Amino acid sequence: VPATVILVAALIILYFFLRPVKIVSTVREWNEGYFFVDNFPMTAKARIAWWEENKEVLKKKYNMPFIGSDKQWTVLIGEAGDGFQFLQHRASDNDLICFDSLKPGANCAEKKWLLWISHYNQTDTSFLTGDSKYIQRGDNAKIKRVAD
């Protein structure tokens, strides 16, 4: 019986780590891209690795040509949660993001950012995930964690 419990627990853990990321919705506003996802990797390194492996596909599939350019751009990846909803947006609502480019009525989502990517100075890219910050100085440079 203990071996069965261990096997079931291992399978559950594998399921959580190996399930594919699902992009539920996207929004593009100028040089900013927003991806709302389910099943995003849990660790900072896995999140950044997922981005590095998928950024070219995301750029093409979701019409975000600024990704990878030398211009300044930002991509935010957040939890899909309950999707876009009609939420009364007020200036004091720091936990909401509303998009003017979406139809009124269902254009707001909760800010639950999992990964924030900013490209600046033509070659530098920063990655924020939770309370960790990483930086890449140059297009193919190693991504390094910034000391707290």
mmCIF file of N, CA and C in Angstrom:
data_model
loop_
_atom_site.group_PDB
_atom_site.id
_atom_site.type_symbol
_atom_site.label_atom_id
_atom_site.label_comp_id
_atom_site.label_asym_id
_atom_site.label_seq_id
_atom_site.Cartn_x
_atom_site.Cartn_y
_atom_site.Cartn_z
ATOM 1 N N VAL A 1 0.820 -1.204 0.000
ATOM 2 C CA VAL A 1 0.000 0.000 0.000
ATOM 3 C C VAL A 1 0.863 1.267 0.000
ATOM 4 N N PRO A 2 1.942 1.373 0.804
ATOM 5 C CA PRO A 2 2.757 2.592 0.784
ATOM 6 C C PRO A 2 3.342 2.886 -0.600
ATOM 7 N N ALA A 3 3.713 1.863 -1.344
ATOM 8 C CA ALA A 3 4.267 2.086 -2.682
ATOM 9 C C ALA A 3 3.218 2.714 -3.601
ATOM 10 N N THR A 4 1.969 2.306 -3.443
ATOM 11 C CA THR A 4 0.882 2.859 -4.246
ATOM 12 C C THR A 4 0.688 4.340 -3.926
ATOM 13 N N VAL A 5 0.755 4.688 -2.656
ATOM 14 C CA VAL A 5 0.599 6.085 -2.239
ATOM 15 C C VAL A 5 1.730 6.933 -2.818
ATOM 16 N N ILE A 6 2.937 6.424 -2.759
ATOM 17 C CA ILE A 6 4.091 7.147 -3.304
ATOM 18 C C ILE A 6 3.948 7.326 -4.810
ATOM 19 N N LEU A 7 3.512 6.285 -5.499
ATOM 20 C CA LEU A 7 3.323 6.361 -6.950
ATOM 21 C C LEU A 7 2.263 7.395 -7.314
ATOM 22 N N VAL A 8 1.145 7.379 -6.612
ATOM 23 C CA VAL A 8 0.071 8.341 -6.880
ATOM 24 C C VAL A 8 0.563 9.767 -6.615
ATOM 25 N N ALA A 9 1.274 9.961 -5.508
ATOM 26 C CA ALA A 9 1.803 11.288 -5.197
ATOM 27 C C ALA A 9 2.792 11.746 -6.268
ATOM 28 N N ALA A 10 3.648 10.847 -6.731
ATOM 29 C CA ALA A 10 4.609 11.192 -7.783
ATOM 30 C C ALA A 10 3.898 11.571 -9.074
ATOM 31 N N LEU A 11 2.851 10.841 -9.416
ATOM 32 C CA LEU A 11 2.090 11.148 -10.633
ATOM 33 C C LEU A 11 1.405 12.512 -10.533
ATOM 34 N N ILE A 12 0.876 12.837 -9.368
ATOM 35 C CA ILE A 12 0.232 14.140 -9.181
ATOM 36 C C ILE A 12 1.259 15.260 -9.314
ATOM 37 N N ILE A 13 2.411 15.082 -8.705
ATOM 38 C CA ILE A 13 3.473 16.093 -8.802
ATOM 39 C C ILE A 13 3.926 16.256 -10.250
ATOM 40 N N LEU A 14 4.117 15.144 -10.952
ATOM 41 C CA LEU A 14 4.502 15.212 -12.367
ATOM 42 C C LEU A 14 3.452 15.936 -13.194
ATOM 43 N N TYR A 15 2.185 15.671 -12.911
ATOM 44 C CA TYR A 15 1.096 16.325 -13.637
ATOM 45 C C TYR A 15 1.212 17.846 -13.502
ATOM 46 N N PHE A 16 1.442 18.338 -12.286
ATOM 47 C CA PHE A 16 1.531 19.783 -12.075
ATOM 48 C C PHE A 16 2.745 20.398 -12.751
ATOM 49 N N PHE A 17 3.845 19.662 -12.858
ATOM 50 C CA PHE A 17 5.050 20.215 -13.462
ATOM 51 C C PHE A 17 5.112 20.028 -14.974
ATOM 52 N N LEU A 18 4.388 19.077 -15.522
ATOM 53 C CA LEU A 18 4.499 18.775 -16.948
ATOM 54 C C LEU A 18 3.302 19.213 -17.787
ATOM 55 N N ARG A 19 2.270 19.726 -17.169
ATOM 56 C CA ARG A 19 1.099 20.130 -17.957
ATOM 57 C C ARG A 19 1.458 21.342 -18.812
ATOM 58 N N PRO A 20 0.954 21.392 -20.021
ATOM 59 C CA PRO A 20 1.332 22.484 -20.929
ATOM 60 C C PRO A 20 0.682 23.810 -20.535
ATOM 61 N N VAL A 21 1.386 24.888 -20.835
ATOM 62 C CA VAL A 21 0.853 26.227 -20.603
ATOM 63 C C VAL A 21 -0.263 26.467 -21.610
ATOM 64 N N LYS A 22 -1.351 27.006 -21.128
ATOM 65 C CA LYS A 22 -2.491 27.324 -21.996
ATOM 66 C C LYS A 22 -2.669 28.838 -22.012
ATOM 67 N N ILE A 23 -2.578 29.424 -23.203
ATOM 68 C CA ILE A 23 -2.816 30.863 -23.344
ATOM 69 C C ILE A 23 -4.315 31.057 -23.542
ATOM 70 N N VAL A 24 -4.920 31.713 -22.572
ATOM 71 C CA VAL A 24 -6.368 31.894 -22.574
ATOM 72 C C VAL A 24 -6.763 33.124 -23.390
ATOM 73 N N SER A 25 -5.983 34.205 -23.246
ATOM 74 C CA SER A 25 -6.279 35.415 -24.018
ATOM 75 C C SER A 25 -5.041 36.295 -24.096
ATOM 76 N N THR A 26 -5.051 37.191 -25.068
ATOM 77 C CA THR A 26 -3.949 38.130 -25.255
ATOM 78 C C THR A 26 -4.512 39.512 -25.561
ATOM 79 N N VAL A 27 -3.717 40.509 -25.229
ATOM 80 C CA VAL A 27 -4.056 41.897 -25.569
ATOM 81 C C VAL A 27 -2.760 42.557 -26.010
ATOM 82 N N ARG A 28 -2.853 43.337 -27.065
ATOM 83 C CA ARG A 28 -1.700 44.116 -27.530
ATOM 84 C C ARG A 28 -2.084 45.576 -27.514
ATOM 85 N N GLU A 29 -1.277 46.374 -26.833
ATOM 86 C CA GLU A 29 -1.458 47.821 -26.823
ATOM 87 C C GLU A 29 -0.098 48.460 -27.061
ATOM 88 N N TRP A 30 0.086 48.988 -28.262
ATOM 89 C CA TRP A 30 1.333 49.586 -28.697
ATOM 90 C C TRP A 30 2.473 48.579 -28.559
ATOM 91 N N ASN A 31 3.486 48.928 -27.793
ATOM 92 C CA ASN A 31 4.622 48.015 -27.620
ATOM 93 C C ASN A 31 4.527 47.253 -26.302
ATOM 94 N N GLU A 32 3.315 46.934 -25.933
ATOM 95 C CA GLU A 32 3.072 46.118 -24.742
ATOM 96 C C GLU A 32 2.191 44.950 -25.131
ATOM 97 N N GLY A 33 2.579 43.778 -24.661
ATOM 98 C CA GLY A 33 1.787 42.577 -24.895
ATOM 99 C C GLY A 33 1.395 41.962 -23.570
ATOM 100 N N TYR A 34 0.153 41.506 -23.489
ATOM 101 C CA TYR A 34 -0.362 40.886 -22.275
ATOM 102 C C TYR A 34 -0.854 39.482 -22.631
ATOM 103 N N PHE A 35 -0.355 38.510 -21.908
ATOM 104 C CA PHE A 35 -0.788 37.124 -22.097
ATOM 105 C C PHE A 35 -1.401 36.656 -20.782
ATOM 106 N N PHE A 36 -2.595 36.128 -20.855
ATOM 107 C CA PHE A 36 -3.256 35.579 -19.678
ATOM 108 C C PHE A 36 -3.297 34.065 -19.856
ATOM 109 N N VAL A 37 -2.725 33.353 -18.887
ATOM 110 C CA VAL A 37 -2.440 31.928 -19.059
ATOM 111 C C VAL A 37 -2.952 31.083 -17.895
ATOM 112 N N ASP A 38 -3.055 29.806 -18.175
ATOM 113 C CA ASP A 38 -3.273 28.771 -17.164
ATOM 114 C C ASP A 38 -2.066 27.840 -17.213
ATOM 115 N N ASN A 39 -1.785 27.199 -16.120
ATOM 116 C CA ASN A 39 -0.725 26.182 -16.019
ATOM 117 C C ASN A 39 0.678 26.726 -16.266
ATOM 118 N N PHE A 40 0.951 27.931 -15.835
ATOM 119 C CA PHE A 40 2.278 28.506 -16.031
ATOM 120 C C PHE A 40 3.262 27.830 -15.077
ATOM 121 N N PRO A 41 4.516 27.681 -15.474
ATOM 122 C CA PRO A 41 5.501 27.049 -14.583
ATOM 123 C C PRO A 41 5.552 27.742 -13.221
ATOM 124 N N MET A 42 5.934 26.966 -12.217
ATOM 125 C CA MET A 42 5.908 27.478 -10.844
ATOM 126 C C MET A 42 7.164 28.231 -10.440
ATOM 127 N N THR A 43 8.313 27.872 -10.970
ATOM 128 C CA THR A 43 9.551 28.499 -10.523
ATOM 129 C C THR A 43 9.964 29.620 -11.471
ATOM 130 N N ALA A 44 10.751 30.552 -10.940
ATOM 131 C CA ALA A 44 11.223 31.680 -11.743
ATOM 132 C C ALA A 44 12.032 31.198 -12.939
ATOM 133 N N LYS A 45 12.951 30.283 -12.708
ATOM 134 C CA LYS A 45 13.788 29.785 -13.808
ATOM 135 C C LYS A 45 12.960 29.077 -14.873
ATOM 136 N N ALA A 46 11.972 28.312 -14.455
ATOM 137 C CA ALA A 46 11.112 27.609 -15.421
ATOM 138 C C ALA A 46 10.255 28.598 -16.207
ATOM 139 N N ARG A 47 9.811 29.670 -15.571
ATOM 140 C CA ARG A 47 9.013 30.690 -16.264
ATOM 141 C C ARG A 47 9.849 31.388 -17.329
ATOM 142 N N ILE A 48 11.065 31.768 -16.970
ATOM 143 C CA ILE A 48 11.946 32.438 -17.931
ATOM 144 C C ILE A 48 12.321 31.484 -19.055
ATOM 145 N N ALA A 49 12.592 30.230 -18.719
ATOM 146 C CA ALA A 49 12.916 29.231 -19.746
ATOM 147 C C ALA A 49 11.739 29.048 -20.704
ATOM 148 N N TRP A 50 10.520 29.027 -20.177
ATOM 149 C CA TRP A 50 9.333 28.898 -21.037
ATOM 150 C C TRP A 50 9.269 30.085 -21.994
ATOM 151 N N TRP A 51 9.497 31.296 -21.478
ATOM 152 C CA TRP A 51 9.483 32.484 -22.323
ATOM 153 C C TRP A 51 10.531 32.378 -23.428
ATOM 154 N N GLU A 52 11.744 32.017 -23.061
ATOM 155 C CA GLU A 52 12.826 31.925 -24.037
ATOM 156 C C GLU A 52 12.502 30.901 -25.123
ATOM 157 N N GLU A 53 11.873 29.807 -24.752
ATOM 158 C CA GLU A 53 11.529 28.751 -25.714
ATOM 159 C C GLU A 53 10.355 29.130 -26.604
ATOM 160 N N ASN A 54 9.494 30.029 -26.134
ATOM 161 C CA ASN A 54 8.238 30.300 -26.849
ATOM 162 C C ASN A 54 8.086 31.708 -27.401
ATOM 163 N N LYS A 55 9.022 32.614 -27.164
ATOM 164 C CA LYS A 55 8.817 34.015 -27.542
ATOM 165 C C LYS A 55 8.653 34.213 -29.047
ATOM 166 N N GLU A 56 9.372 33.461 -29.858
ATOM 167 C CA GLU A 56 9.235 33.633 -31.314
ATOM 168 C C GLU A 56 7.859 33.164 -31.801
ATOM 169 N N VAL A 57 7.372 32.074 -31.247
ATOM 170 C CA VAL A 57 6.037 31.579 -31.615
ATOM 171 C C VAL A 57 4.977 32.578 -31.171
ATOM 172 N N LEU A 58 5.113 33.102 -29.957
ATOM 173 C CA LEU A 58 4.151 34.083 -29.447
ATOM 174 C C LEU A 58 4.155 35.346 -30.299
ATOM 175 N N LYS A 59 5.337 35.784 -30.693
ATOM 176 C CA LYS A 59 5.492 36.979 -31.528
ATOM 177 C C LYS A 59 4.695 36.837 -32.824
ATOM 178 N N LYS A 60 4.833 35.697 -33.472
ATOM 179 C CA LYS A 60 4.166 35.481 -34.763
ATOM 180 C C LYS A 60 2.685 35.155 -34.602
ATOM 181 N N LYS A 61 2.379 34.223 -33.723
ATOM 182 C CA LYS A 61 1.000 33.753 -33.582
ATOM 183 C C LYS A 61 0.045 34.841 -33.090
ATOM 184 N N TYR A 62 0.546 35.729 -32.214
ATOM 185 C CA TYR A 62 -0.319 36.734 -31.612
ATOM 186 C C TYR A 62 -0.032 38.147 -32.117
ATOM 187 N N ASN A 63 0.650 38.252 -33.263
ATOM 188 C CA ASN A 63 0.900 39.527 -33.932
ATOM 189 C C ASN A 63 1.494 40.573 -32.981
ATOM 190 N N MET A 64 2.649 40.230 -32.427
ATOM 191 C CA MET A 64 3.362 41.153 -31.550
ATOM 192 C C MET A 64 4.781 41.328 -32.086
ATOM 193 N N PRO A 65 4.896 42.049 -33.225
ATOM 194 C CA PRO A 65 6.186 42.152 -33.910
ATOM 195 C C PRO A 65 7.267 42.867 -33.111
ATOM 196 N N PHE A 66 6.893 43.605 -32.085
ATOM 197 C CA PHE A 66 7.888 44.315 -31.284
ATOM 198 C C PHE A 66 8.738 43.360 -30.438
ATOM 199 N N ILE A 67 8.231 42.168 -30.142
ATOM 200 C CA ILE A 67 8.999 41.205 -29.337
ATOM 201 C C ILE A 67 10.283 40.858 -30.083
ATOM 202 N N GLY A 68 11.395 41.021 -29.421
ATOM 203 C CA GLY A 68 12.686 40.731 -30.029
ATOM 204 C C GLY A 68 13.301 41.890 -30.790
ATOM 205 N N SER A 69 12.578 42.991 -30.918
ATOM 206 C CA SER A 69 13.137 44.151 -31.619
ATOM 207 C C SER A 69 14.087 44.901 -30.690
ATOM 208 N N ASP A 70 14.830 45.859 -31.244
ATOM 209 C CA ASP A 70 15.743 46.632 -30.400
ATOM 210 C C ASP A 70 15.052 47.842 -29.771
ATOM 211 N N LYS A 71 13.774 48.009 -30.048
ATOM 212 C CA LYS A 71 13.012 49.096 -29.444
ATOM 213 C C LYS A 71 12.595 48.700 -28.018
ATOM 214 N N GLN A 72 12.103 49.657 -27.262
ATOM 215 C CA GLN A 72 11.629 49.373 -25.913
ATOM 216 C C GLN A 72 10.284 48.667 -25.997
ATOM 217 N N TRP A 73 10.117 47.566 -25.270
ATOM 218 C CA TRP A 73 8.854 46.843 -25.232
ATOM 219 C C TRP A 73 8.698 46.114 -23.904
ATOM 220 N N THR A 74 7.458 45.753 -23.611
ATOM 221 C CA THR A 74 7.136 45.058 -22.366
ATOM 222 C C THR A 74 6.126 43.965 -22.656
ATOM 223 N N VAL A 75 6.316 42.830 -22.008
ATOM 224 C CA VAL A 75 5.345 41.735 -22.059
ATOM 225 C C VAL A 75 5.041 41.346 -20.623
ATOM 226 N N LEU A 76 3.762 41.246 -20.312
ATOM 227 C CA LEU A 76 3.340 40.786 -18.997
ATOM 228 C C LEU A 76 2.543 39.499 -19.170
ATOM 229 N N ILE A 77 2.880 38.519 -18.372
ATOM 230 C CA ILE A 77 2.175 37.239 -18.393
ATOM 231 C C ILE A 77 1.496 37.089 -17.043
ATOM 232 N N GLY A 78 0.177 36.931 -17.077
ATOM 233 C CA GLY A 78 -0.587 36.856 -15.835
ATOM 234 C C GLY A 78 -1.513 35.663 -15.797
ATOM 235 N N GLU A 79 -1.991 35.381 -14.602
ATOM 236 C CA GLU A 79 -2.966 34.301 -14.418
ATOM 237 C C GLU A 79 -4.259 34.662 -15.138
ATOM 238 N N ALA A 80 -4.821 33.695 -15.820
ATOM 239 C CA ALA A 80 -6.083 33.931 -16.516
ATOM 240 C C ALA A 80 -7.222 34.120 -15.522
ATOM 241 N N GLY A 81 -7.188 33.386 -14.431
ATOM 242 C CA GLY A 81 -8.240 33.516 -13.419
ATOM 243 C C GLY A 81 -9.613 33.318 -14.022
ATOM 244 N N ASP A 82 -10.497 34.276 -13.752
ATOM 245 C CA ASP A 82 -11.864 34.207 -14.270
ATOM 246 C C ASP A 82 -12.008 34.921 -15.608
ATOM 247 N N GLY A 83 -10.898 35.289 -16.229
ATOM 248 C CA GLY A 83 -10.946 35.954 -17.525
ATOM 249 C C GLY A 83 -11.323 37.416 -17.403
ATOM 250 N N PHE A 84 -11.691 38.002 -18.526
ATOM 251 C CA PHE A 84 -12.078 39.412 -18.535
ATOM 252 C C PHE A 84 -13.505 39.533 -18.034
ATOM 253 N N GLN A 85 -13.694 40.547 -17.236
ATOM 254 C CA GLN A 85 -14.994 40.747 -16.622
ATOM 255 C C GLN A 85 -15.358 42.214 -16.670
ATOM 256 N N PHE A 86 -16.610 42.474 -16.396
ATOM 257 C CA PHE A 86 -17.028 43.856 -16.194
ATOM 258 C C PHE A 86 -16.718 44.176 -14.741
ATOM 259 N N LEU A 87 -15.718 45.000 -14.557
ATOM 260 C CA LEU A 87 -15.314 45.410 -13.217
ATOM 261 C C LEU A 87 -15.279 46.929 -13.207
ATOM 262 N N GLN A 88 -15.887 47.507 -12.242
ATOM 263 C CA GLN A 88 -15.860 48.957 -12.138
ATOM 264 C C GLN A 88 -14.425 49.389 -11.862
ATOM 265 N N HIS A 89 -13.828 50.036 -12.835
ATOM 266 C CA HIS A 89 -12.438 50.466 -12.677
ATOM 267 C C HIS A 89 -12.412 51.855 -12.075
ATOM 268 N N ARG A 90 -11.693 51.971 -10.973
ATOM 269 C CA ARG A 90 -11.514 53.253 -10.315
ATOM 270 C C ARG A 90 -10.021 53.510 -10.193
ATOM 271 N N ALA A 91 -9.658 54.748 -10.064
ATOM 272 C CA ALA A 91 -8.240 55.102 -9.963
ATOM 273 C C ALA A 91 -7.561 54.406 -8.784
ATOM 274 N N SER A 92 -8.322 54.068 -7.764
ATOM 275 C CA SER A 92 -7.738 53.446 -6.577
ATOM 276 C C SER A 92 -7.586 51.930 -6.713
ATOM 277 N N ASP A 93 -8.074 51.356 -7.795
ATOM 278 C CA ASP A 93 -8.012 49.901 -7.978
ATOM 279 C C ASP A 93 -6.666 49.487 -8.548
ATOM 280 N N ASN A 94 -5.697 49.300 -7.684
ATOM 281 C CA ASN A 94 -4.377 48.904 -8.143
ATOM 282 C C ASN A 94 -4.310 47.435 -8.535
ATOM 283 N N ASP A 95 -5.328 46.662 -8.184
ATOM 284 C CA ASP A 95 -5.299 45.242 -8.504
ATOM 285 C C ASP A 95 -6.044 44.918 -9.801
ATOM 286 N N LEU A 96 -6.466 45.926 -10.547
ATOM 287 C CA LEU A 96 -7.175 45.714 -11.808
ATOM 288 C C LEU A 96 -6.406 46.348 -12.961
ATOM 289 N N ILE A 97 -6.510 45.719 -14.115
ATOM 290 C CA ILE A 97 -6.020 46.345 -15.346
ATOM 291 C C ILE A 97 -7.178 46.300 -16.339
ATOM 292 N N CYS A 98 -7.473 47.443 -16.922
ATOM 293 C CA CYS A 98 -8.555 47.531 -17.897
ATOM 294 C C CYS A 98 -7.968 47.985 -19.226
ATOM 295 N N PHE A 99 -8.465 47.414 -20.299
ATOM 296 C CA PHE A 99 -7.938 47.680 -21.635
ATOM 297 C C PHE A 99 -8.976 48.428 -22.457
ATOM 298 N N ASP A 100 -8.595 49.622 -22.918
ATOM 299 C CA ASP A 100 -9.489 50.411 -23.763
ATOM 300 C C ASP A 100 -9.711 49.737 -25.116
ATOM 301 N N SER A 101 -8.773 48.897 -25.539
ATOM 302 C CA SER A 101 -8.884 48.259 -26.851
ATOM 303 C C SER A 101 -9.904 47.119 -26.862
ATOM 304 N N LEU A 102 -10.356 46.679 -25.702
ATOM 305 C CA LEU A 102 -11.374 45.626 -25.635
ATOM 306 C C LEU A 102 -12.757 46.244 -25.512
ATOM 307 N N LYS A 103 -13.754 45.473 -25.906
ATOM 308 C CA LYS A 103 -15.107 46.013 -25.858
ATOM 309 C C LYS A 103 -15.496 46.366 -24.421
ATOM 310 N N PRO A 104 -16.170 47.484 -24.237
ATOM 311 C CA PRO A 104 -16.602 47.864 -22.895
ATOM 312 C C PRO A 104 -17.509 46.783 -22.302
ATOM 313 N N GLY A 105 -17.389 46.609 -21.024
ATOM 314 C CA GLY A 105 -18.238 45.629 -20.346
ATOM 315 C C GLY A 105 -17.456 44.423 -19.869
ATOM 316 N N ALA A 106 -16.487 44.004 -20.645
ATOM 317 C CA ALA A 106 -15.664 42.850 -20.247
ATOM 318 C C ALA A 106 -14.218 43.152 -20.629
ATOM 319 N N ASN A 107 -13.707 44.244 -20.085
ATOM 320 C CA ASN A 107 -12.376 44.681 -20.497
ATOM 321 C C ASN A 107 -11.382 44.809 -19.341
ATOM 322 N N CYS A 108 -11.728 44.256 -18.182
ATOM 323 C CA CYS A 108 -10.845 44.346 -17.024
ATOM 324 C C CYS A 108 -10.487 42.958 -16.508
ATOM 325 N N ALA A 109 -9.277 42.867 -15.967
ATOM 326 C CA ALA A 109 -8.816 41.614 -15.374
ATOM 327 C C ALA A 109 -8.018 41.951 -14.123
ATOM 328 N N GLU A 110 -7.951 40.981 -13.241
ATOM 329 C CA GLU A 110 -7.139 41.180 -12.044
ATOM 330 C C GLU A 110 -5.673 41.077 -12.411
ATOM 331 N N LYS A 111 -4.856 41.917 -11.775
ATOM 332 C CA LYS A 111 -3.408 41.881 -11.993
ATOM 333 C C LYS A 111 -2.822 40.781 -11.112
ATOM 334 N N LYS A 112 -2.534 39.670 -11.721
ATOM 335 C CA LYS A 112 -1.858 38.577 -11.029
ATOM 336 C C LYS A 112 -0.692 38.169 -11.923
ATOM 337 N N TRP A 113 0.328 39.037 -11.964
ATOM 338 C CA TRP A 113 1.440 38.843 -12.890
ATOM 339 C C TRP A 113 2.349 37.713 -12.432
ATOM 340 N N LEU A 114 2.669 36.849 -13.373
ATOM 341 C CA LEU A 114 3.557 35.716 -13.124
ATOM 342 C C LEU A 114 4.960 35.989 -13.656
ATOM 343 N N LEU A 115 5.031 36.779 -14.731
ATOM 344 C CA LEU A 115 6.313 37.130 -15.331
ATOM 345 C C LEU A 115 6.156 38.468 -16.044
ATOM 346 N N TRP A 116 7.097 39.364 -15.789
ATOM 347 C CA TRP A 116 7.088 40.699 -16.386
ATOM 348 C C TRP A 116 8.413 40.850 -17.109
ATOM 349 N N ILE A 117 8.354 41.011 -18.434
ATOM 350 C CA ILE A 117 9.553 41.107 -19.260
ATOM 351 C C ILE A 117 9.626 42.518 -19.825
ATOM 352 N N SER A 118 10.756 43.196 -19.616
ATOM 353 C CA SER A 118 10.950 44.545 -20.151
ATOM 354 C C SER A 118 12.240 44.580 -20.950
ATOM 355 N N HIS A 119 12.143 45.077 -22.180
ATOM 356 C CA HIS A 119 13.325 45.222 -23.036
ATOM 357 C C HIS A 119 13.601 46.716 -23.181
ATOM 358 N N TYR A 120 14.867 47.103 -22.958
ATOM 359 C CA TYR A 120 15.221 48.522 -22.965
ATOM 360 C C TYR A 120 16.687 48.672 -23.365
ATOM 361 N N ASN A 121 17.131 49.897 -23.549
ATOM 362 C CA ASN A 121 18.515 50.206 -23.956
ATOM 363 C C ASN A 121 18.951 49.409 -25.192
ATOM 364 N N GLN A 122 18.055 49.079 -26.036
ATOM 365 C CA GLN A 122 18.272 48.357 -27.296
ATOM 366 C C GLN A 122 18.696 46.904 -27.124
ATOM 367 N N THR A 123 19.382 46.544 -26.035
ATOM 368 C CA THR A 123 19.869 45.164 -25.916
ATOM 369 C C THR A 123 19.577 44.513 -24.573
ATOM 370 N N ASP A 124 19.127 45.261 -23.571
ATOM 371 C CA ASP A 124 18.946 44.710 -22.232
ATOM 372 C C ASP A 124 17.506 44.278 -21.992
ATOM 373 N N THR A 125 17.350 43.165 -21.307
ATOM 374 C CA THR A 125 16.026 42.653 -20.974
ATOM 375 C C THR A 125 16.007 42.274 -19.507
ATOM 376 N N SER A 126 14.956 42.705 -18.805
ATOM 377 C CA SER A 126 14.804 42.312 -17.407
ATOM 378 C C SER A 126 13.584 41.404 -17.277
ATOM 379 N N PHE A 127 13.655 40.524 -16.294
ATOM 380 C CA PHE A 127 12.595 39.559 -16.018
ATOM 381 C C PHE A 127 12.239 39.674 -14.544
ATOM 382 N N LEU A 128 10.999 39.990 -14.245
ATOM 383 C CA LEU A 128 10.532 40.039 -12.866
ATOM 384 C C LEU A 128 9.534 38.914 -12.667
ATOM 385 N N THR A 129 9.742 38.152 -11.624
ATOM 386 C CA THR A 129 8.831 37.064 -11.315
ATOM 387 C C THR A 129 8.712 36.975 -9.806
ATOM 388 N N GLY A 130 7.548 37.306 -9.296
ATOM 389 C CA GLY A 130 7.385 37.343 -7.853
ATOM 390 C C GLY A 130 8.328 38.371 -7.268
ATOM 391 N N ASP A 131 9.202 37.935 -6.376
ATOM 392 C CA ASP A 131 10.150 38.866 -5.775
ATOM 393 C C ASP A 131 11.562 38.694 -6.325
ATOM 394 N N SER A 132 11.708 37.987 -7.433
ATOM 395 C CA SER A 132 13.022 37.772 -8.046
ATOM 396 C C SER A 132 13.168 38.609 -9.308
ATOM 397 N N LYS A 133 14.372 39.128 -9.516
ATOM 398 C CA LYS A 133 14.652 39.904 -10.721
ATOM 399 C C LYS A 133 15.876 39.309 -11.409
ATOM 400 N N TYR A 134 15.760 39.157 -12.721
ATOM 401 C CA TYR A 134 16.843 38.647 -13.553
ATOM 402 C C TYR A 134 17.098 39.660 -14.654
ATOM 403 N N ILE A 135 18.315 39.673 -15.178
ATOM 404 C CA ILE A 135 18.641 40.604 -16.258
ATOM 405 C C ILE A 135 19.515 39.903 -17.298
ATOM 406 N N GLN A 136 19.296 40.298 -18.541
ATOM 407 C CA GLN A 136 20.096 39.810 -19.663
ATOM 408 C C GLN A 136 20.666 41.048 -20.351
ATOM 409 N N ARG A 137 21.975 41.192 -20.312
ATOM 410 C CA ARG A 137 22.638 42.363 -20.912
ATOM 411 C C ARG A 137 23.231 41.958 -22.260
ATOM 412 N N GLY A 138 22.420 42.090 -23.298
ATOM 413 C CA GLY A 138 22.829 41.686 -24.644
ATOM 414 C C GLY A 138 21.914 40.588 -25.155
ATOM 415 N N ASP A 139 21.771 40.531 -26.467
ATOM 416 C CA ASP A 139 20.801 39.622 -27.075
ATOM 417 C C ASP A 139 20.982 38.162 -26.691
ATOM 418 N N ASN A 140 22.178 37.659 -26.733
ATOM 419 C CA ASN A 140 22.398 36.246 -26.440
ATOM 420 C C ASN A 140 23.191 36.031 -25.152
ATOM 421 N N ALA A 141 23.212 37.049 -24.309
ATOM 422 C CA ALA A 141 23.957 36.960 -23.050
ATOM 423 C C ALA A 141 23.228 36.049 -22.070
ATOM 424 N N LYS A 142 23.962 35.601 -21.091
ATOM 425 C CA LYS A 142 23.388 34.761 -20.046
ATOM 426 C C LYS A 142 22.420 35.583 -19.198
ATOM 427 N N ILE A 143 21.333 34.970 -18.786
ATOM 428 C CA ILE A 143 20.368 35.631 -17.911
ATOM 429 C C ILE A 143 20.823 35.384 -16.479
ATOM 430 N N LYS A 144 21.034 36.485 -15.742
ATOM 431 C CA LYS A 144 21.574 36.391 -14.386
ATOM 432 C C LYS A 144 20.591 36.986 -13.373
ATOM 433 N N ARG A 145 20.549 36.362 -12.216
ATOM 434 C CA ARG A 145 19.708 36.885 -11.144
ATOM 435 C C ARG A 145 20.374 38.114 -10.539
ATOM 436 N N VAL A 146 19.551 39.125 -10.263
ATOM 437 C CA VAL A 146 20.034 40.348 -9.622
ATOM 438 C C VAL A 146 19.956 40.132 -8.126
ATOM 439 N N ALA A 147 21.029 40.419 -7.422
ATOM 440 C CA ALA A 147 21.061 40.236 -5.970
ATOM 441 C C ALA A 147 20.010 41.112 -5.302
ATOM 442 N N ASP A 148 19.423 40.570 -4.264
ATOM 443 C CA ASP A 148 18.394 41.314 -3.511
ATOM 444 C C ASP A 148 18.990 42.449 -2.731
#
